mmCIF file of C-alpha atoms in Angstrom:
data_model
loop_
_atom_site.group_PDB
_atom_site.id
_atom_site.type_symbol
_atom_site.label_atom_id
_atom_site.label_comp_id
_atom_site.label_asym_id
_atom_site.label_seq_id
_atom_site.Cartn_x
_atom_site.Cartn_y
_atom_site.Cartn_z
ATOM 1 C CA UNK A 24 18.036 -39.559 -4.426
ATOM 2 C CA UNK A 25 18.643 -35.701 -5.237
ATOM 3 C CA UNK A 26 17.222 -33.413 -2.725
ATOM 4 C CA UNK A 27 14.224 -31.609 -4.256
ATOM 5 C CA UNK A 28 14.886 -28.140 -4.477
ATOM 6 C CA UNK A 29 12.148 -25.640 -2.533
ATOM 7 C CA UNK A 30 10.007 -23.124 -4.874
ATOM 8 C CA UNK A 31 11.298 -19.966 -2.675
ATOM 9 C CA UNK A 32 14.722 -19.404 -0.615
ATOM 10 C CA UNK A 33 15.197 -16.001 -0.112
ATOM 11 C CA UNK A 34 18.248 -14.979 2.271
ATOM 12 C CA UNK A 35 17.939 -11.431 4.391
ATOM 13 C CA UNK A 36 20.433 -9.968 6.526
ATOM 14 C CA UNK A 37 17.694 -7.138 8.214
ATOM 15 C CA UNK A 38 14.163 -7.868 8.232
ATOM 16 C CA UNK A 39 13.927 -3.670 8.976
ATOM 17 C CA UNK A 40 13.106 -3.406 5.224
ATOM 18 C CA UNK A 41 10.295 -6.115 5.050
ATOM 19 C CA UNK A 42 8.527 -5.137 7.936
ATOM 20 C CA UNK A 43 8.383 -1.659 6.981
ATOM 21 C CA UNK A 44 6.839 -2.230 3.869
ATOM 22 C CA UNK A 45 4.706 -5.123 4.695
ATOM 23 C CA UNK A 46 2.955 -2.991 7.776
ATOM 24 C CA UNK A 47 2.154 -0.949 5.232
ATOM 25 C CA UNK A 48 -0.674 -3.386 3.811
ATOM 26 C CA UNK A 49 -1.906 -4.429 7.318
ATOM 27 C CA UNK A 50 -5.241 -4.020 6.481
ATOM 28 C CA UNK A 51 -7.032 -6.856 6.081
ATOM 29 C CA UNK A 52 -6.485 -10.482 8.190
ATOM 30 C CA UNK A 53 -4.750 -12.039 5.442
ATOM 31 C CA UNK A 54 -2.606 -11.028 1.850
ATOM 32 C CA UNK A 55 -2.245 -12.809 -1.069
ATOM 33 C CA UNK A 56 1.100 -14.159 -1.642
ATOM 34 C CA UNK A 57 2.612 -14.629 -5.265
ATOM 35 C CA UNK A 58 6.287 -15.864 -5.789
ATOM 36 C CA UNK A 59 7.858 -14.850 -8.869
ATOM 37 C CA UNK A 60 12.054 -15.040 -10.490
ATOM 38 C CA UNK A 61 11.772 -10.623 -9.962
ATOM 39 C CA UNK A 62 10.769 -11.055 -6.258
ATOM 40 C CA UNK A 63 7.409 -11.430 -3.597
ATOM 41 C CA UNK A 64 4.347 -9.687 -4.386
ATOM 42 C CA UNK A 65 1.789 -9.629 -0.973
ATOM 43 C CA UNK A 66 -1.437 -8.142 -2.162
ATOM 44 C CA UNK A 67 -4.387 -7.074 0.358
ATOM 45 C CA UNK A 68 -7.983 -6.377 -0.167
ATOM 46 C CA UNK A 69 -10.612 -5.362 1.391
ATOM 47 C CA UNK A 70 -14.362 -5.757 -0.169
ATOM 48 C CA UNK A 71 -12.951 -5.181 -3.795
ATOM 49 C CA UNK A 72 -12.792 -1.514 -2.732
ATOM 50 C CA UNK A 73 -9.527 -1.431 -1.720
ATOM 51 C CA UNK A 74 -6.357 -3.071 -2.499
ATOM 52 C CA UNK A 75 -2.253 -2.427 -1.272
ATOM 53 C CA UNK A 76 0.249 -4.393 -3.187
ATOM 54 C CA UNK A 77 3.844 -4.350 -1.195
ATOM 55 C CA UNK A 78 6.575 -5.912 -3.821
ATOM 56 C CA UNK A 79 9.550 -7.277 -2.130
ATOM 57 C CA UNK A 80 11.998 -7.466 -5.021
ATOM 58 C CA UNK A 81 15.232 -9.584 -5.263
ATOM 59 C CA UNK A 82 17.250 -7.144 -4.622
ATOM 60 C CA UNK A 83 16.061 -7.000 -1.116
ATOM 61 C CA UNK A 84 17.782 -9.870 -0.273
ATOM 62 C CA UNK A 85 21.277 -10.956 -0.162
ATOM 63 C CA UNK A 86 20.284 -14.739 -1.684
ATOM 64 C CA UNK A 87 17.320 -15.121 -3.902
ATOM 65 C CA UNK A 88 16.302 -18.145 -5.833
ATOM 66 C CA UNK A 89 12.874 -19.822 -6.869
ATOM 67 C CA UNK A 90 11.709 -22.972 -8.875
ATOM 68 C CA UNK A 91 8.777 -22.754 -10.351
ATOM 69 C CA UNK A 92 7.098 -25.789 -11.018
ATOM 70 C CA UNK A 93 7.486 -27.654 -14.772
ATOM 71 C CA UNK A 94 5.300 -26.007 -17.078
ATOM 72 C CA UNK A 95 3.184 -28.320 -19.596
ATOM 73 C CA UNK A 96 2.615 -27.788 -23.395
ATOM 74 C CA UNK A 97 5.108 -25.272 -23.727
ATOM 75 C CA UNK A 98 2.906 -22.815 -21.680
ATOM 76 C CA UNK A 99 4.326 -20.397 -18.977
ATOM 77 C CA UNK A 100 4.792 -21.949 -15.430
ATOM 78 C CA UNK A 101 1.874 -21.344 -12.931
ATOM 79 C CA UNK A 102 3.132 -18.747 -10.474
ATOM 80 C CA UNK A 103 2.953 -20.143 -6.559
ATOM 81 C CA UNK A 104 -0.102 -17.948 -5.064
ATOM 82 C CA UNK A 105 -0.918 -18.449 -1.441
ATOM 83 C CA UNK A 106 -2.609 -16.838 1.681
ATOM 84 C CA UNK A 107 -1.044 -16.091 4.995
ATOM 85 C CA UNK A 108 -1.725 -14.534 8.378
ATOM 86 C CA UNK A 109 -0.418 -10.899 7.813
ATOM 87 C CA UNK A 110 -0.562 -9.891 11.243
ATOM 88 C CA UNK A 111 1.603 -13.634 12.200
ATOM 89 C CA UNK A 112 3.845 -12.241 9.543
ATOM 90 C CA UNK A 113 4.889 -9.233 10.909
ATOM 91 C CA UNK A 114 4.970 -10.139 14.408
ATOM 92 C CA UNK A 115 7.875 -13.135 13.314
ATOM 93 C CA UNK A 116 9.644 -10.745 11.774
ATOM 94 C CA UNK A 117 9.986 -8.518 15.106
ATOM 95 C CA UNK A 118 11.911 -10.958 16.763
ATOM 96 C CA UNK A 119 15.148 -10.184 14.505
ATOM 97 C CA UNK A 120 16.182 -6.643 14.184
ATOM 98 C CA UNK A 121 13.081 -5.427 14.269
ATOM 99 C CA UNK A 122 12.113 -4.565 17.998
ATOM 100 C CA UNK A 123 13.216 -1.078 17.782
ATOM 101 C CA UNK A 124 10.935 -0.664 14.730
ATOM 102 C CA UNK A 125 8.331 -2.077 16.279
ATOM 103 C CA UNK A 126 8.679 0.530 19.469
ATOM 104 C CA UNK A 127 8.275 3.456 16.650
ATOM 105 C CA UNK A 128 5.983 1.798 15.037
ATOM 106 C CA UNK A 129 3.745 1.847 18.339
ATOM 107 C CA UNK A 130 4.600 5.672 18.802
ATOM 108 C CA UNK A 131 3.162 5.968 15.639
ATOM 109 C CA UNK A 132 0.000 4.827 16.029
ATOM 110 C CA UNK A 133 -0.622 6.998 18.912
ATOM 111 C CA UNK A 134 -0.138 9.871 16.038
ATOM 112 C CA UNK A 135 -1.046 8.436 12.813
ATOM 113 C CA UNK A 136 -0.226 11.656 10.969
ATOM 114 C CA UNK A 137 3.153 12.319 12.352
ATOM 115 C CA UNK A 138 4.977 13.622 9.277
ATOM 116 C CA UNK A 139 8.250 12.067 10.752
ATOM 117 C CA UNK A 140 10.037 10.354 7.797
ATOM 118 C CA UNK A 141 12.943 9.277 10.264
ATOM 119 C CA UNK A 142 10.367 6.795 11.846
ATOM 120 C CA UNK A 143 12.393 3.595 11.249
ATOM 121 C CA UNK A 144 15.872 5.284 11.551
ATOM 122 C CA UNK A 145 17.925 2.827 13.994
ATOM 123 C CA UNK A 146 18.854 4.061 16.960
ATOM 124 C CA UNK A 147 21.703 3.448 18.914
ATOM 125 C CA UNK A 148 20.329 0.399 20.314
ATOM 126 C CA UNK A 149 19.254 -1.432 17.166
ATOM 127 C CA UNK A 150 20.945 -4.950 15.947
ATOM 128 C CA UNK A 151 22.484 -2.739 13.157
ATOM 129 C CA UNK A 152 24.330 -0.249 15.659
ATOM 130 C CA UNK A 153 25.578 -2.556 17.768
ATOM 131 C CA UNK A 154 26.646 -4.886 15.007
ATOM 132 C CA UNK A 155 24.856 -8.551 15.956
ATOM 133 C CA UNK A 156 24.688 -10.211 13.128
ATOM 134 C CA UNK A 157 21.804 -12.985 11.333
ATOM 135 C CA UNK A 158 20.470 -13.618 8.573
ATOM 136 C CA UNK A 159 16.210 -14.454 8.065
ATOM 137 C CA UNK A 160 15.100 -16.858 5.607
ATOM 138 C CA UNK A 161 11.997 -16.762 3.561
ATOM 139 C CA UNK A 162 11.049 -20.499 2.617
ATOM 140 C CA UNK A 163 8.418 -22.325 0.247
ATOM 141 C CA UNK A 164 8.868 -26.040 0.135
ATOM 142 C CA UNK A 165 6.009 -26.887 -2.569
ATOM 143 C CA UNK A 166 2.193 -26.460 -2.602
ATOM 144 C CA UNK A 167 0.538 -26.363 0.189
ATOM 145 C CA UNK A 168 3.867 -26.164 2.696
ATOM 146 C CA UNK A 169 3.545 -23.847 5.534
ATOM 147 C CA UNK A 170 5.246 -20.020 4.569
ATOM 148 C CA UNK A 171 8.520 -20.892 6.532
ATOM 149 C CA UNK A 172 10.580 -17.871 8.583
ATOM 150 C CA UNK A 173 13.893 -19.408 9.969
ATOM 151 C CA UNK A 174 15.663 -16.655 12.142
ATOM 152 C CA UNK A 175 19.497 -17.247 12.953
ATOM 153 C CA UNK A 176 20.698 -14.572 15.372
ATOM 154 C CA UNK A 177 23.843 -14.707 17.359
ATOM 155 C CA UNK A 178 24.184 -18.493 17.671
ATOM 156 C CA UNK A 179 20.420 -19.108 17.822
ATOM 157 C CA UNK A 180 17.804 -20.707 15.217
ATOM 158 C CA UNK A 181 14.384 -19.850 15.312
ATOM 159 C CA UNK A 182 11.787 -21.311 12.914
ATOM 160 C CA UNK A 183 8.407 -20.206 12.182
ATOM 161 C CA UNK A 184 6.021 -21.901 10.026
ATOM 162 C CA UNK A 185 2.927 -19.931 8.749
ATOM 163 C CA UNK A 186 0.225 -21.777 7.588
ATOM 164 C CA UNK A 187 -0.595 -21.446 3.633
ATOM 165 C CA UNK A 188 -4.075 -20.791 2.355
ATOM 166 C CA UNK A 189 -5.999 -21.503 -0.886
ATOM 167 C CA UNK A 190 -5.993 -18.280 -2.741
ATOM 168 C CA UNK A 191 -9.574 -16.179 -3.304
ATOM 169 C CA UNK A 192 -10.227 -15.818 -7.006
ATOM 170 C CA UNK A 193 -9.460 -12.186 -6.812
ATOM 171 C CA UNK A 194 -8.582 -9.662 -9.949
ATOM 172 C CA UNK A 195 -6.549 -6.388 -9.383
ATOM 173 C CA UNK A 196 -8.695 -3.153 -9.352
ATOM 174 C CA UNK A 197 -8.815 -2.091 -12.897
ATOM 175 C CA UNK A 198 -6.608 1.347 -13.750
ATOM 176 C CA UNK A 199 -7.194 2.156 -17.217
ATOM 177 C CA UNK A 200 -3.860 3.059 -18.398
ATOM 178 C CA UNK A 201 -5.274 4.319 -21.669
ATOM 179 C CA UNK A 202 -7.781 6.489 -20.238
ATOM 180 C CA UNK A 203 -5.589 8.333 -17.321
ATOM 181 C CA UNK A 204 -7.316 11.347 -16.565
ATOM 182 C CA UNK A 205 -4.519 13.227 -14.508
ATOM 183 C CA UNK A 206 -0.945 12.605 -13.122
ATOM 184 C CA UNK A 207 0.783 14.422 -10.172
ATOM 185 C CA UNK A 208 3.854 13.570 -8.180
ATOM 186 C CA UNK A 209 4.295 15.257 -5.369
ATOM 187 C CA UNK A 210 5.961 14.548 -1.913
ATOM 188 C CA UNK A 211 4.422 12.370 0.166
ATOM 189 C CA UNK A 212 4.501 14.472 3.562
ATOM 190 C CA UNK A 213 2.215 17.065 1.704
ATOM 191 C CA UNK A 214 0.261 14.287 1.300
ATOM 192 C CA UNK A 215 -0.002 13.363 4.469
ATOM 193 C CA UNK A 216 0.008 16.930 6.051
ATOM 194 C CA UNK A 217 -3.268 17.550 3.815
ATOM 195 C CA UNK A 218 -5.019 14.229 5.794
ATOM 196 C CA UNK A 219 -3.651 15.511 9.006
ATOM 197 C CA UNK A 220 -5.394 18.940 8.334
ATOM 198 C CA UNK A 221 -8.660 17.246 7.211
ATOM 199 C CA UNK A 222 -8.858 14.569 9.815
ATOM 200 C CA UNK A 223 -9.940 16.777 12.619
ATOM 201 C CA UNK A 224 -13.808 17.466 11.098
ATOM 202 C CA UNK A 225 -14.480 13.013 11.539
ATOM 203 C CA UNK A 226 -14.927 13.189 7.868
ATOM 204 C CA UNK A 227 -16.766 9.956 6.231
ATOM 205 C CA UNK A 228 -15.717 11.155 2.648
ATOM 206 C CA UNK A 229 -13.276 12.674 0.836
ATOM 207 C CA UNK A 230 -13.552 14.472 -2.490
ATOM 208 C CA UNK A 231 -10.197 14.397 -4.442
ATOM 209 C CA UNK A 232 -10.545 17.546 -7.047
ATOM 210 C CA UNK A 233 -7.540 17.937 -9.787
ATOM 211 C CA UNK A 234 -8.175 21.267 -12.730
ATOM 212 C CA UNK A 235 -6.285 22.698 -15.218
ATOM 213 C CA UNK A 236 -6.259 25.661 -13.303
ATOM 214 C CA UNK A 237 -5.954 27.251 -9.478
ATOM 215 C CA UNK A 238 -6.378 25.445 -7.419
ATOM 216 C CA UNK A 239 -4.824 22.594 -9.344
ATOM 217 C CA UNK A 240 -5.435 20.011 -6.827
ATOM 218 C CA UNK A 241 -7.874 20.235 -3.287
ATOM 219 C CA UNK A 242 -8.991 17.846 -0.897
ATOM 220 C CA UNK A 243 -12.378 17.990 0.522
ATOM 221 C CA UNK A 244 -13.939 15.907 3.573
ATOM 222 C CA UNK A 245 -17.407 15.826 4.572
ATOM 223 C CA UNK A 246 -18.593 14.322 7.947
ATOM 224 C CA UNK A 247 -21.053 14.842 10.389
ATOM 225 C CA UNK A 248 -18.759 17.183 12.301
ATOM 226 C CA UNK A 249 -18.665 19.897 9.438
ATOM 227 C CA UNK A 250 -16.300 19.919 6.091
ATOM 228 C CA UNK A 251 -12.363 21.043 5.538
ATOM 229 C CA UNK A 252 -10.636 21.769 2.363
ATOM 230 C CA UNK A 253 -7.055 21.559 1.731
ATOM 231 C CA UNK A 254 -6.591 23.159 -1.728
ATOM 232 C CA UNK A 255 -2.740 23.637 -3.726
ATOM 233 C CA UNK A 256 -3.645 26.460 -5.229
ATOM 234 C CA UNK A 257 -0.535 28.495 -3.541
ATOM 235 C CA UNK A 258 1.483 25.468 -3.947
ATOM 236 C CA UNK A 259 2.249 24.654 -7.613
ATOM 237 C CA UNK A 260 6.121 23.903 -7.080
ATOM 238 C CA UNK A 261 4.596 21.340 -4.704
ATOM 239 C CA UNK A 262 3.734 18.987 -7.844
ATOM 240 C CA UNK A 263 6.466 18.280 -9.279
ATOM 241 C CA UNK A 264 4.350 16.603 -11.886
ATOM 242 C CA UNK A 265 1.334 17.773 -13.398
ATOM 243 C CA UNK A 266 -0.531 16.464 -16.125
ATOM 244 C CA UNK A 267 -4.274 16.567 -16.484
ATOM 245 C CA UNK A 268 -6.906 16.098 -19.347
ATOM 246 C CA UNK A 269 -10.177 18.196 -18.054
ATOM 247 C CA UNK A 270 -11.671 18.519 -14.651
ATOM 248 C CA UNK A 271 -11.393 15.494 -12.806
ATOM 249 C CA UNK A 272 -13.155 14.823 -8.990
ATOM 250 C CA UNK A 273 -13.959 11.954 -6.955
ATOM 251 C CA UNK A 274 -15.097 10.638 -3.858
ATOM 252 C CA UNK A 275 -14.190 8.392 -1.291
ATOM 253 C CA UNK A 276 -14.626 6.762 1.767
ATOM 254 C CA UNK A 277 -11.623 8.286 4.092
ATOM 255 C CA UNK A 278 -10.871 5.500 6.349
ATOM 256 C CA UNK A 279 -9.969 3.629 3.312
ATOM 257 C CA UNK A 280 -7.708 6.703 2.406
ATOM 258 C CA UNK A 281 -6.497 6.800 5.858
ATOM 259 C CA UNK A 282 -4.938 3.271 5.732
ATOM 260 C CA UNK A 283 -2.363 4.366 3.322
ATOM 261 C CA UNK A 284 -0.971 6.913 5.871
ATOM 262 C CA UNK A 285 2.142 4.757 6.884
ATOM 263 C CA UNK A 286 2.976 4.251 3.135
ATOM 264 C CA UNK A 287 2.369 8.089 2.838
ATOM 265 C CA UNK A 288 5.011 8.298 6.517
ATOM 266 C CA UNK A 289 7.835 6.083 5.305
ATOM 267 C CA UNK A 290 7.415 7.406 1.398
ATOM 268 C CA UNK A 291 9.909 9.789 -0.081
ATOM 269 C CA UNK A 292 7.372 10.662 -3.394
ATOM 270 C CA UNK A 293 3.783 9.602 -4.239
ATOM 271 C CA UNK A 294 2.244 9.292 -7.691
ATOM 272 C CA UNK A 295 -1.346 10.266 -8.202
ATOM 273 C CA UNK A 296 -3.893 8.895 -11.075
ATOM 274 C CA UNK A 297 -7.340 8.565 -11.563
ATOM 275 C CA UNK A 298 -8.861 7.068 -14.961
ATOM 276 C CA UNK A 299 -12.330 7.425 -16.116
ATOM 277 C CA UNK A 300 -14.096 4.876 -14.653
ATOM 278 C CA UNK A 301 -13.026 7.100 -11.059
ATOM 279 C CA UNK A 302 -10.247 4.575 -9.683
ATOM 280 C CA UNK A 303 -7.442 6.347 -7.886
ATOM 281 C CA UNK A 304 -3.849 5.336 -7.920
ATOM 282 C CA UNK A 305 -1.174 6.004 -4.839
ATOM 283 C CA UNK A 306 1.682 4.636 -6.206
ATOM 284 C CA UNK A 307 4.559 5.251 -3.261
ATOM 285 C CA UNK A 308 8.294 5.259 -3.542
ATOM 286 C CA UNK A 309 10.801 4.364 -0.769
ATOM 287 C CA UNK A 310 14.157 4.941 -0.001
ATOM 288 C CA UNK A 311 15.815 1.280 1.262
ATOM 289 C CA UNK A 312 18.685 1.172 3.297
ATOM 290 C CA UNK A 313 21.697 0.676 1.300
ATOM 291 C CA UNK A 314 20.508 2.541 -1.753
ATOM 292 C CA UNK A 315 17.739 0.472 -2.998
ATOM 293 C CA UNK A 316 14.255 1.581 -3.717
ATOM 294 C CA UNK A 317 10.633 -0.265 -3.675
ATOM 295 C CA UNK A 318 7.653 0.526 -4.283
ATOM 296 C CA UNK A 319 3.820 0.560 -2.919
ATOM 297 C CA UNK A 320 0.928 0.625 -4.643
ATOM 298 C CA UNK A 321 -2.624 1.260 -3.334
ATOM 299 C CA UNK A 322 -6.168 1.608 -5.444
ATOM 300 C CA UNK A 323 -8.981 2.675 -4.295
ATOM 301 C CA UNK A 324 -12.930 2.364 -6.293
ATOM 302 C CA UNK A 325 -15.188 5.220 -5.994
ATOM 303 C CA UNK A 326 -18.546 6.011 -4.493
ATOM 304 C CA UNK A 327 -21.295 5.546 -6.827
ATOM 305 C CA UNK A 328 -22.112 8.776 -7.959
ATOM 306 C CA UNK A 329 -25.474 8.128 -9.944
ATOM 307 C CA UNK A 330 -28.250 7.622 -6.733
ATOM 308 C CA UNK A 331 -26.868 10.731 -5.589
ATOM 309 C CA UNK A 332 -27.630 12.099 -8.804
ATOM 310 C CA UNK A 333 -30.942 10.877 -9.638
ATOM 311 C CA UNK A 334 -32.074 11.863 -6.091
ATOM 312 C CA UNK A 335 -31.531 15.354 -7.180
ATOM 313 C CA UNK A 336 -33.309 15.263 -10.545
ATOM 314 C CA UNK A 337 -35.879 13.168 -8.309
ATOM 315 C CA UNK A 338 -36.262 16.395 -6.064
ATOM 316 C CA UNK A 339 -36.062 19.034 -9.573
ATOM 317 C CA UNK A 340 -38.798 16.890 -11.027
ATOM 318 C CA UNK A 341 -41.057 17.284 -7.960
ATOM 319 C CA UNK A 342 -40.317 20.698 -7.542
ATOM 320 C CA UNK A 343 -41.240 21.493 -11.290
ATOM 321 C CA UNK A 344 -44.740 19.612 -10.111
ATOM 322 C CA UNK A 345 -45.231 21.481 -7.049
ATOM 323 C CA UNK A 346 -45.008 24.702 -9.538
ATOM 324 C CA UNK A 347 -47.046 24.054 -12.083
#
């Protein structure tokens, strides 16, 4: 009897690269998990408000193959799509190579806006330095198998098995690609630099303003502690790219903004678009060790501008009233 194949065996020599992309998402208990032939795609969400995709692609790892299951009537297979423990996740991967990631990592959160890109730089301590060598194995038996981690390090196996969930019916935060209202890419750090100048003032919102004109892009939070703005207007050869439509602002709750600050650390460029429905786009790029590149991609949904508005023709009307 042939062995049957598993659905995933991917092969890793440094879990450094995974972790530091997967933190990246930790923002909600669990991810959705979808296995396709071009790599791993872990989705989070929070409240349909939020969502950070982290795409681990084949070229992450040194051995990559899937088999999808048999599809029927000449259709496309169904792609595996599963739920796991994020934070399990990320703490199996610290036990290979990853312990002097994790030690920055807990720097870090002492200073979430540390514009430090060097923050998962081994040191001369780390596996890499010193030259022990292991491999970590991603495996998927078939539906409904616990996510497998097997860790071989110097001589010693270590096998973790997470358990699988059923995945929540859950669709992608709609960015209108044909109705893009502005562009920018721009380095990350400013990025983060602007949060780290607004964060200060407690802010509950943040207004994300892009023009035509100066100040082509400005950052505004509101809280109960005052308001800061953080405008470009100096700082054109900042955006590298710059394409906008007409007038375009938003607003937005800032802890959800926040969250994407260790994409925004680790990031070498960020892309910025909003549509006209209001949805933003951070689309990061990073730099992998060894040449390669990946990407993160976070979206964010608006506050509802109308009650705000109608509370303020509300107040016109009854002034009007008062008058006549």
């Amino acid at each position: 009897m042939a062995d049957i194949q598993p659905i995933l065996r991917a092969v890793a020599t440094s879990t450094r690269p995974l972790y530091q992309l997967l933190r990246c998402i930790n923002f909600s208990p669990k991810v959705h998990v979808q296995i396709t032939e071009e790599g791993i795609r872990f989705a989070a969400d929070h409240a349909k408000v939020m969502q950070g995709v982290a795409f681990l692609n084949k070229s992450l790892f040194s051995s990559y193959s899937v088999n999808l299951p048999p599809a029927e009537d000449g259709e496309a297979p169904e792609l595996p799509n599963f739920q796991i423990t994020i934070a399990s996740f990320l703490e199996i991967l610290q036990i290979f190579g990853a312990v002097d990631v994790a030690a920055r990592a807990q720097k870090a959160d002492q200073d979430p806006y540390r514009s430090n890109l060097r923050n998962y730089r081994p040191d001369a301590f780390s596996n890499q330095t010193l030259g022990i060598s292991g491999t970590c194995t991603l495996l998927y038996g078939e539906e409904g198998d616990p996510f497998k981690v097997m860790i071989e390090e110097s001589g010693v196996n270590t096998t973790a098995g997470l358990t699988t969930y059923l995945p929540e019916i859950t669709d992608d935060i709609p960015l209108d690609r044909d109705d893009i209202c502005f562009k920018i890419i721009m380095q990350s750090r400013s990025l983060l630099d602007s949060l780290a100048e607004i964060s200060p003032t407690a802010p509950v919102k943040l207004s994300i303003t892009a023009t035509k004109s100066s100040p082509y892009l400005s950052f505004t939070g509101k809280g109960d502690l005052g308001s800061s703005d953080v405008d470009f207007a100096r700082g054109r050869e900042l955006l590298e790219t710059f394409s906008i439509s007409d007038k375009w602002t938003q607003s937005y709750k800032f802890d959800f903004i926040k969250s994407s600050t260790e994409a925004m650390r680790i990031a070498n460029k960020v892309s910025l678009r909003g549509d006209g429905q209001g949805v933003l786009s951070l689309q990061f790029l990073v730099d992998i060790e060894g040449g390669k590149r990946s990407f993160l991609d976070f979206r964010f949904v608006p506050f509802a501008t109308h009650d705000e508005e109608d509370e303020e023709e509300e107040d016109n009307d009854m002034g009007d009233e008062q008058e006549l």
